[in-house]
Tab-separated table of C-alpha atoms and ligand atoms in Angstrom:
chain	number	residue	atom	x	y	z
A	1	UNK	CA	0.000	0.000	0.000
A	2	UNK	CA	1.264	3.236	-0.883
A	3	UNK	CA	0.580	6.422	1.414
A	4	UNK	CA	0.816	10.205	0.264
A	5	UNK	CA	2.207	12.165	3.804
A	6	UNK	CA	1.602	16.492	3.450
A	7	UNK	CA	3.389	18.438	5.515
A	8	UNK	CA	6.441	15.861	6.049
A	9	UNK	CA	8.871	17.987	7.523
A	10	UNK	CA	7.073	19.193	10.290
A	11	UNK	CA	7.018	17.612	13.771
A	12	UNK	CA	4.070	14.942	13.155
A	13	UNK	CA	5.081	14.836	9.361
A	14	UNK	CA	8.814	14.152	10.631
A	15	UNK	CA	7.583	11.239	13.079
A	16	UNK	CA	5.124	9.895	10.492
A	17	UNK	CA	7.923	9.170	7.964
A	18	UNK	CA	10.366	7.580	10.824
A	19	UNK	CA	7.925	5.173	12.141
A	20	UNK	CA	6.354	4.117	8.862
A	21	UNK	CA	5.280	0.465	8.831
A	22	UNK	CA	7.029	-2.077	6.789
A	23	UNK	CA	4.931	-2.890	4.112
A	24	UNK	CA	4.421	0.736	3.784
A	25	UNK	CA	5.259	2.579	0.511
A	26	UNK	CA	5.457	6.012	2.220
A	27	UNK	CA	5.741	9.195	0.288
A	28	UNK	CA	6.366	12.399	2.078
A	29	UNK	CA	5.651	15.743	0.444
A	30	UNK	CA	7.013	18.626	2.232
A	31	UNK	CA	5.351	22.037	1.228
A	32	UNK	CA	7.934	22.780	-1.161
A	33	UNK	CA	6.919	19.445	-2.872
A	34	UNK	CA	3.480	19.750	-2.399
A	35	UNK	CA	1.477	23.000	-1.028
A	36	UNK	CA	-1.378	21.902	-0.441
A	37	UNK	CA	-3.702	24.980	-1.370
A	38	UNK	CA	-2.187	24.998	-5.160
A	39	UNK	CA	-5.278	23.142	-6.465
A	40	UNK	CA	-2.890	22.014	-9.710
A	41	UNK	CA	-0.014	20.659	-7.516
A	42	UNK	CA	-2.385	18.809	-5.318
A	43	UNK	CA	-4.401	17.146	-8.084
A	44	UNK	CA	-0.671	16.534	-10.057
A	45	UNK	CA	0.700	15.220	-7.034
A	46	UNK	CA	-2.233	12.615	-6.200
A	47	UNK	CA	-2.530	11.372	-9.437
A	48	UNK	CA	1.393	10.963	-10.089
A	49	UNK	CA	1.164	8.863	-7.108
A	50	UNK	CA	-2.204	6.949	-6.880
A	51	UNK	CA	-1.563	6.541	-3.261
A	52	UNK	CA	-3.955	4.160	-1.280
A	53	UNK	CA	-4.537	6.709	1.373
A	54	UNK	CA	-3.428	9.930	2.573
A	55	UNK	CA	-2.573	11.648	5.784
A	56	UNK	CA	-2.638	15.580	6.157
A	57	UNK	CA	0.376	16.612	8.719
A	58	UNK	CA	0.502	19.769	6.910
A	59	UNK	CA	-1.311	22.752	8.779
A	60	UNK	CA	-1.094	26.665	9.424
A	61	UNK	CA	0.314	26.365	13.272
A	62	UNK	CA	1.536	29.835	13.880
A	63	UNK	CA	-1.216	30.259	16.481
A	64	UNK	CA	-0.760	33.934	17.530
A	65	UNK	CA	-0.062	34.657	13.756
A	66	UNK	CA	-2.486	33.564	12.474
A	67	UNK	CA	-4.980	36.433	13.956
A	68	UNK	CA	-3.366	38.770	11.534
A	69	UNK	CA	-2.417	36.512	8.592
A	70	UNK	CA	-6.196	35.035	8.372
A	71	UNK	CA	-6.416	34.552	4.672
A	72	UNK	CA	-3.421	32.516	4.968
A	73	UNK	CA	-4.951	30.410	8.221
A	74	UNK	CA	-7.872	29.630	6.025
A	75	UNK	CA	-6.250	29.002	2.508
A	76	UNK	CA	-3.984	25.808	4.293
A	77	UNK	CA	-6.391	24.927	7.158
A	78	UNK	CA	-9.697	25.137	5.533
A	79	UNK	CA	-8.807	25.928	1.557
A	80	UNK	CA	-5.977	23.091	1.690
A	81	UNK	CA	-7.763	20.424	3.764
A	82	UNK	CA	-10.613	20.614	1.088
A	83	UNK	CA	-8.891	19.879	-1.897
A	84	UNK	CA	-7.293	16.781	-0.353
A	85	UNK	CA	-10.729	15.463	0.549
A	86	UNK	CA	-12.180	16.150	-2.804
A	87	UNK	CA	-8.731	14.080	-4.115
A	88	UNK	CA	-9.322	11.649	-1.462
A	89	UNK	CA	-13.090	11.290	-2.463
A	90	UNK	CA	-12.013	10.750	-6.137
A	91	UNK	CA	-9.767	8.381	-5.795
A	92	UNK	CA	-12.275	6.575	-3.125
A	93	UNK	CA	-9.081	6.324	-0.228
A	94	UNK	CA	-9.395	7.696	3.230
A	95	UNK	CA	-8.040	10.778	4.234
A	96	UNK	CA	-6.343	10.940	7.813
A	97	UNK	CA	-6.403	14.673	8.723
A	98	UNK	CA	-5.264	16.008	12.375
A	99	UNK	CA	-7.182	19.015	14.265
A	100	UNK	CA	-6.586	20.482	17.618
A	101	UNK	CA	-8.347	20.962	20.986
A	102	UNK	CA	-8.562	24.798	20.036
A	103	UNK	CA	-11.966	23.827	17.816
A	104	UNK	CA	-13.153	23.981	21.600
A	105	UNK	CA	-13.913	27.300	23.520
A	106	UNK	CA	-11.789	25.967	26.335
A	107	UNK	CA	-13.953	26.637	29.084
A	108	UNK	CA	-15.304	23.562	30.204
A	109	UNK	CA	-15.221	21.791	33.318
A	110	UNK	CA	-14.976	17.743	32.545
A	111	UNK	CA	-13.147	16.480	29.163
A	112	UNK	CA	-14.442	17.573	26.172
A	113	UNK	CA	-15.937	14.425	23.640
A	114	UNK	CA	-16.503	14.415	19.755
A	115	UNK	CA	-19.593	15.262	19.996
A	116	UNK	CA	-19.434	18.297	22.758
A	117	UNK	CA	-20.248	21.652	20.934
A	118	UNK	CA	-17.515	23.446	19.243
A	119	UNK	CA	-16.543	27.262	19.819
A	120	UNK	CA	-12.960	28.403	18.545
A	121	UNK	CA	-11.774	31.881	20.587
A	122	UNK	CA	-9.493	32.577	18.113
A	123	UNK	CA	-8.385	32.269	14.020
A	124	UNK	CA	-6.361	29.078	14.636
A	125	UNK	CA	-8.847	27.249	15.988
A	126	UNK	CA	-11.666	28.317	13.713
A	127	UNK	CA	-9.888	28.026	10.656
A	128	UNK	CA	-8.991	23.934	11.861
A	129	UNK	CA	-12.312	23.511	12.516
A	130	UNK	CA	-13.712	25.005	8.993
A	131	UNK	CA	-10.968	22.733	7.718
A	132	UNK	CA	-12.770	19.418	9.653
A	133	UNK	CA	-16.193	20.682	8.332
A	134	UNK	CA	-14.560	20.675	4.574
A	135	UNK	CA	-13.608	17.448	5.235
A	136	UNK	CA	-16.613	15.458	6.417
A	137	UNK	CA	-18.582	17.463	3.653
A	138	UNK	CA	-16.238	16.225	1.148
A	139	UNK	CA	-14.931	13.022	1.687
A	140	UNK	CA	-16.821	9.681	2.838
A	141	UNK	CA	-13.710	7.994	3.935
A	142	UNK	CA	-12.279	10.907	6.476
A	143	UNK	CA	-10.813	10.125	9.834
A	144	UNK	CA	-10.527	13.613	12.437
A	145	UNK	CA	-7.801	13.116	15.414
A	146	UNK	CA	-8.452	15.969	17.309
A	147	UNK	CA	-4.968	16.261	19.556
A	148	UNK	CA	-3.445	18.902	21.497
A	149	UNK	CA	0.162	20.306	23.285
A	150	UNK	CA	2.620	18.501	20.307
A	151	UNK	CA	5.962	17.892	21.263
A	152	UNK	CA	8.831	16.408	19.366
A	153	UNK	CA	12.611	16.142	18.201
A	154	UNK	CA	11.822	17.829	15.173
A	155	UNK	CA	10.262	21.328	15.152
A	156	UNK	CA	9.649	24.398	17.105
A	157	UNK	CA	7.568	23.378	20.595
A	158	UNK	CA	7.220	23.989	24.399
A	159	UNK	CA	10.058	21.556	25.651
A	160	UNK	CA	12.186	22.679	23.377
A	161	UNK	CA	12.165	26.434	24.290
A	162	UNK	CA	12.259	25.797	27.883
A	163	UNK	CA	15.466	23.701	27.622
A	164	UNK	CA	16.419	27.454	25.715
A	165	UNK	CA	15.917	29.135	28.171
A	166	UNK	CA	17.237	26.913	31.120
A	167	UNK	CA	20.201	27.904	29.403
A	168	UNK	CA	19.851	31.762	29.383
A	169	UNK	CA	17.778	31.990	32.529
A	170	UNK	CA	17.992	31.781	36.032
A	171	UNK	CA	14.156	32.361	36.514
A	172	UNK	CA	10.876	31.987	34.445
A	173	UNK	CA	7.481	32.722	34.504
A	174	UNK	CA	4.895	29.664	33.057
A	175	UNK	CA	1.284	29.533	33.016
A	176	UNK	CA	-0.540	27.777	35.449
A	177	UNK	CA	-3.740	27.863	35.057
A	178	UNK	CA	-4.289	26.662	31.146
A	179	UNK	CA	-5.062	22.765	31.596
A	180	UNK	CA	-4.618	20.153	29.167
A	181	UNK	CA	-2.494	16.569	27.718
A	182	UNK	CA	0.400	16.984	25.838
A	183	UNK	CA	1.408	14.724	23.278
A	184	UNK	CA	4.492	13.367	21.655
A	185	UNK	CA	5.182	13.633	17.775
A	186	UNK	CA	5.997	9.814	17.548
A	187	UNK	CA	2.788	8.931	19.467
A	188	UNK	CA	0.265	10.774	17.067
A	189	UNK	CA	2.150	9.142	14.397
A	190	UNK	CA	1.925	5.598	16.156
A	191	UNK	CA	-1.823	6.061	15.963
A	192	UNK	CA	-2.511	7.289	12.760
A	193	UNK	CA	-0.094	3.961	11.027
A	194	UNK	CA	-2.159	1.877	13.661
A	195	UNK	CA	-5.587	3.201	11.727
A	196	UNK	CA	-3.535	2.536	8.448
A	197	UNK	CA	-2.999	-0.370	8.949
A	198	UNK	CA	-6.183	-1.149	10.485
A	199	UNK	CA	-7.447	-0.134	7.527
A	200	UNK	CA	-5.528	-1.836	5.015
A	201	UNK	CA	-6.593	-5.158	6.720
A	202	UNK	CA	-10.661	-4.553	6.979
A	203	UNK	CA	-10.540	-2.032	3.838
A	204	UNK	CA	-13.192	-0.013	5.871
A	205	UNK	CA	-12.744	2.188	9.324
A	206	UNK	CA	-15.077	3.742	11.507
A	207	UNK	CA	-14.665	6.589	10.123
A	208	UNK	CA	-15.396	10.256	11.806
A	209	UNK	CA	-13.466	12.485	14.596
A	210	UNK	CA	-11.944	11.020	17.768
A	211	UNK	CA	-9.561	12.872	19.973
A	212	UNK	CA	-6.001	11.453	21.251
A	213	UNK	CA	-3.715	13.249	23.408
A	214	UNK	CA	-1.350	12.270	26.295
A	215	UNK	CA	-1.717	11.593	29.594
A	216	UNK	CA	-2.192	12.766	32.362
A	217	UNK	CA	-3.581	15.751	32.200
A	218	UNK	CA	-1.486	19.336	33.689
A	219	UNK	CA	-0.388	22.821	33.128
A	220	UNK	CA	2.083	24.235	31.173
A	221	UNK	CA	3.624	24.826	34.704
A	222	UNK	CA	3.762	21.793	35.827
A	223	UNK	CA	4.691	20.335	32.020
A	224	UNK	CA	7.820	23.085	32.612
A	225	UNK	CA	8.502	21.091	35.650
A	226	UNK	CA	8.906	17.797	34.366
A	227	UNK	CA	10.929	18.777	31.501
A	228	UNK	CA	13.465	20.316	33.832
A	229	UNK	CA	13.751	17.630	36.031
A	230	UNK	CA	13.733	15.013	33.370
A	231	UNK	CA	16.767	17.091	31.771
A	232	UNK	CA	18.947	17.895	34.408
A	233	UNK	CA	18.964	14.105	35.213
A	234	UNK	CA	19.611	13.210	31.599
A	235	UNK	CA	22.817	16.235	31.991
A	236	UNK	CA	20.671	18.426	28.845
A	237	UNK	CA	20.814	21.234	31.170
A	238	UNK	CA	23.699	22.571	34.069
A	239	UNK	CA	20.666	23.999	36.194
A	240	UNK	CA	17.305	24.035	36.819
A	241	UNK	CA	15.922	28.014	36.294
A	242	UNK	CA	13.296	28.885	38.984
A	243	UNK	CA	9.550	28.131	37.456
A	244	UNK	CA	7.447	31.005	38.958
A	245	UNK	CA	3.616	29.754	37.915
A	246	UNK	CA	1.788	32.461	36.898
A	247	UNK	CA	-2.161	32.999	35.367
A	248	UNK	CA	-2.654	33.690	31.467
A	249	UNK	CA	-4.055	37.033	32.152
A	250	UNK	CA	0.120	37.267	33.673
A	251	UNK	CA	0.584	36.380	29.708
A	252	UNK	CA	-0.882	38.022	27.376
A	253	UNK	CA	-0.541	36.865	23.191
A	254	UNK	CA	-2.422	37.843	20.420
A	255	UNK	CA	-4.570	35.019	20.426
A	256	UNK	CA	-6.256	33.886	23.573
A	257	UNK	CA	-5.963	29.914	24.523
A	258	UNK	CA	-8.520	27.997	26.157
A	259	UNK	CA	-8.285	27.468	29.799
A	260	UNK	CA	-9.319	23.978	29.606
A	261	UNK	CA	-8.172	21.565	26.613
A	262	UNK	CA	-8.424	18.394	28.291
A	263	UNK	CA	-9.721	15.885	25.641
A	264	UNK	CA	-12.112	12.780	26.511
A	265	UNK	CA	-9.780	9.875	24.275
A	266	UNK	CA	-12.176	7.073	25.409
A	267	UNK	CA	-13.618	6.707	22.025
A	268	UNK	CA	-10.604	6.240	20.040
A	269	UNK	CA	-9.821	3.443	22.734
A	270	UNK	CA	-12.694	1.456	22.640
A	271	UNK	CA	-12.933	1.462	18.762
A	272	UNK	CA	-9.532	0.876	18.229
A	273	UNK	CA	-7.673	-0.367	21.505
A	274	UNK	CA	-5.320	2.846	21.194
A	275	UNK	CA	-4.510	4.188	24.898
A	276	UNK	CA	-3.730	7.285	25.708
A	277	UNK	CA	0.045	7.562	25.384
A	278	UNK	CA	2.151	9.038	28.883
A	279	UNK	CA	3.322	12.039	27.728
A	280	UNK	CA	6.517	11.715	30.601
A	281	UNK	CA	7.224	8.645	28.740
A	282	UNK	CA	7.202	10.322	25.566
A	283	UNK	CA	9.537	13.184	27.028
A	284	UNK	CA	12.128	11.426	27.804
A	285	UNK	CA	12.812	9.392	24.610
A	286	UNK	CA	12.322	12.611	22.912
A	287	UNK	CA	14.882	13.827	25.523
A	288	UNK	CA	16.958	10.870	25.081
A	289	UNK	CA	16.940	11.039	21.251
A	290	UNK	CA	18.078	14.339	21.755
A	291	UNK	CA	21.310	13.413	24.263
A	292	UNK	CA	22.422	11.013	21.754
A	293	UNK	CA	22.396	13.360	18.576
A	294	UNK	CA	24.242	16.284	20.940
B	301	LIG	N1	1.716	21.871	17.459
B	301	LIG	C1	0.719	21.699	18.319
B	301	LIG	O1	0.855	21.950	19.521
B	301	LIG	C2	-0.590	21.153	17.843
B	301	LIG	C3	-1.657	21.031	18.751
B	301	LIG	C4	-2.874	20.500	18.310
B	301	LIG	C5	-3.021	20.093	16.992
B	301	LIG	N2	-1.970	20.244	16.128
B	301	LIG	C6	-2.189	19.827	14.738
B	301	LIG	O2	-1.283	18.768	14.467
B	301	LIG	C7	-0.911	18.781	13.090
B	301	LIG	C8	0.594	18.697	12.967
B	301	LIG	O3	1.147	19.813	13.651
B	301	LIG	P1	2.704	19.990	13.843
B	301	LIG	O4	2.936	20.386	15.248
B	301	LIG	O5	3.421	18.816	13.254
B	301	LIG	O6	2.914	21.276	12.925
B	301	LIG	P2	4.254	21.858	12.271
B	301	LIG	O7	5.447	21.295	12.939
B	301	LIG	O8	4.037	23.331	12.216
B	301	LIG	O9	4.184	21.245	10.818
B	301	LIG	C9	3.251	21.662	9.880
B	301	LIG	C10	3.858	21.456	8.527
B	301	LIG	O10	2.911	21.873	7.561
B	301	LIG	C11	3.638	22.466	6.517
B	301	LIG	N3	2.789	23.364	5.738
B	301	LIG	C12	2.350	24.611	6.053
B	301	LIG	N4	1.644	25.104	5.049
B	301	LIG	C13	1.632	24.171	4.061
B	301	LIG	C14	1.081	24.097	2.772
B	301	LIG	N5	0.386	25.111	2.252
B	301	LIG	N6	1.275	22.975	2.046
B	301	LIG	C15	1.996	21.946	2.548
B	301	LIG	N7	2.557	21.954	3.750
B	301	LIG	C16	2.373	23.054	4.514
B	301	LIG	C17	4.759	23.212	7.184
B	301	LIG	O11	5.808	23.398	6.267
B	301	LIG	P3	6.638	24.786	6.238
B	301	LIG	O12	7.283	24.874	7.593
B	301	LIG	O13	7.565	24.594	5.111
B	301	LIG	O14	5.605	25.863	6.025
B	301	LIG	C18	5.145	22.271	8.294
B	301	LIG	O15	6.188	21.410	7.917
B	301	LIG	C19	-1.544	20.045	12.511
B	301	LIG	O16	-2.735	19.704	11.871
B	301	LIG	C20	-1.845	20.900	13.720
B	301	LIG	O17	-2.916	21.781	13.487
B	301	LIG	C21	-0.768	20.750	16.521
């Protein structure tokens, strides 16, 4: 089976072409190959390669950006997503496409399911969750993982500017009070080759959104926390910098993230026996990966 991978070079596209399955033919696209809201390129690209299925990793990301570069949130997140379903639909192969906790409004009070209502605060999040609408209007064979707080070796992310700033810092100031799972590169990718592959054996899936992030659930504070202590004991860092937790309104970016992005991952579970991963687990072999290549 042959799968078509957007967005290759960023964190989940990165993972997603390390972990491939054998049995696999994986092609990766970066958005130099392939930009995905150049209708021509996308319907050149899909047809050159007839893949069997395809998995969107490529997105608009830039959170706070994105509240003044809108057109361009919507043209890959909405615009983009859309023409891969309609290539998807042509071809009659699934389309694997991932979306974010920020489709929510981030103020609830228990873990948010598929099915809860859906209220974006900001461009990101709406423009992801026009792109999920484009999909399920488009394409009959469309999986949705919803996932939140990505970390990995490759790419711009959390862990990696703390362990920046442990280095040019004797004290800093994290958020404590913005709740939710974060969740390793390499274990989004796991569970999107587990669906492939699920996939390839029934030719069918359940198809629709579930949600998959790590566990357990925490602050950026106390995520700050564990990354420091995980890295001074791996010898990544010479000190640990003072972690003062402080409230978002302490914070203030362009765009305004949810308070509460704690994701309900039962679903994905009992249709598909995938657990939530431990994102401390995840940290350090991402640390550890790290250590070696240094
Ligand atoms: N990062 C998070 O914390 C987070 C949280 C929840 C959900 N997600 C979702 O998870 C998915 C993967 O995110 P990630 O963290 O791996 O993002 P990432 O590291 O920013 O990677 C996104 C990739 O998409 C590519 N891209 C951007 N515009 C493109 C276009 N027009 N055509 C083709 N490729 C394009 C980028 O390439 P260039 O760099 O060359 O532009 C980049 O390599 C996304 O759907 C994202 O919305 C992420």
């Amino acid at each position: 089976m042959r799968v078509l991978i957007t967005g290759a070079r960023g964190q989940v596209g990165h993972e997603l072409m390390r972990l491939a399955p054998q049995g696999i033919e994986v092609f990766g696209l970066d958005s130099q190959a392939l930009d995905i809201t150049e209708p021509a390129q996308v319907a050149r690209r899909v047809a050159e390669l007839a893949p069997g299925a395809i998995i969107n990793a490529a997105a608009y990301t830039a959170v706070d950006r994105a509240e003044s570069d809108v057109q361009r949130a919507y043209a890959v997140n909405r615009d983009g997503v859309a023409l891969l379903a309609e290539a998807a639909e042509h071809l009659a192969i699934p389309l694997l496409h991932i979306s974010t906790d920020y489709v929510f409004a981030g103020d609830g009070d228990r873990p948010y399911r598929e099915e809860d209502a859906t209220a974006p605060a900001g461009v990101y999040g709406a423009s992801k969750l026009a792109g999920e609408q484009a999909l399920a209007e488009r394409c009959s064979r469309g999986l949705i993982l919803r996932t939140s707080w990505v970390f990995g070796a490759h790419g711009n992310n959390f862990v990696k500017t703390m362990l920046r700033l442990a280095g040019e810092r004797d004290e800093l100031a994290v958020v404590a009070d913005q709740h939710g799972g974060p969740t390793p590169a390499a274990s989004i990718a796991g569970a999107l080759w587990l669906l492939v592959e699920r996939y390839r054996e029934q030719d069918s899936l359940r198809w629709g959104a579930y949600h998959f992030s790590g566990a357990p659930t925490c602050n950026w504070h106390e995520f700050a926390e564990e990354v420091f202590r995980q890295a001074i004991e791996l010898e990544l860092i010479e000190r640990v910098p003072r972690v003062r937790a402080i409230t978002s309104a302490e914070y203030p970016t362009p765009a305004r993230r949810p308070l509460w992005s704690v994701l309900d991952c039962s679903k994905l579970e009992r249709q598909f026996g995938i657990a939530q991963p431990d994102w401390r687990a995840g940290l350090h072999q991402m640390l550890q990966q790290r250590r070696h290549s240094t």
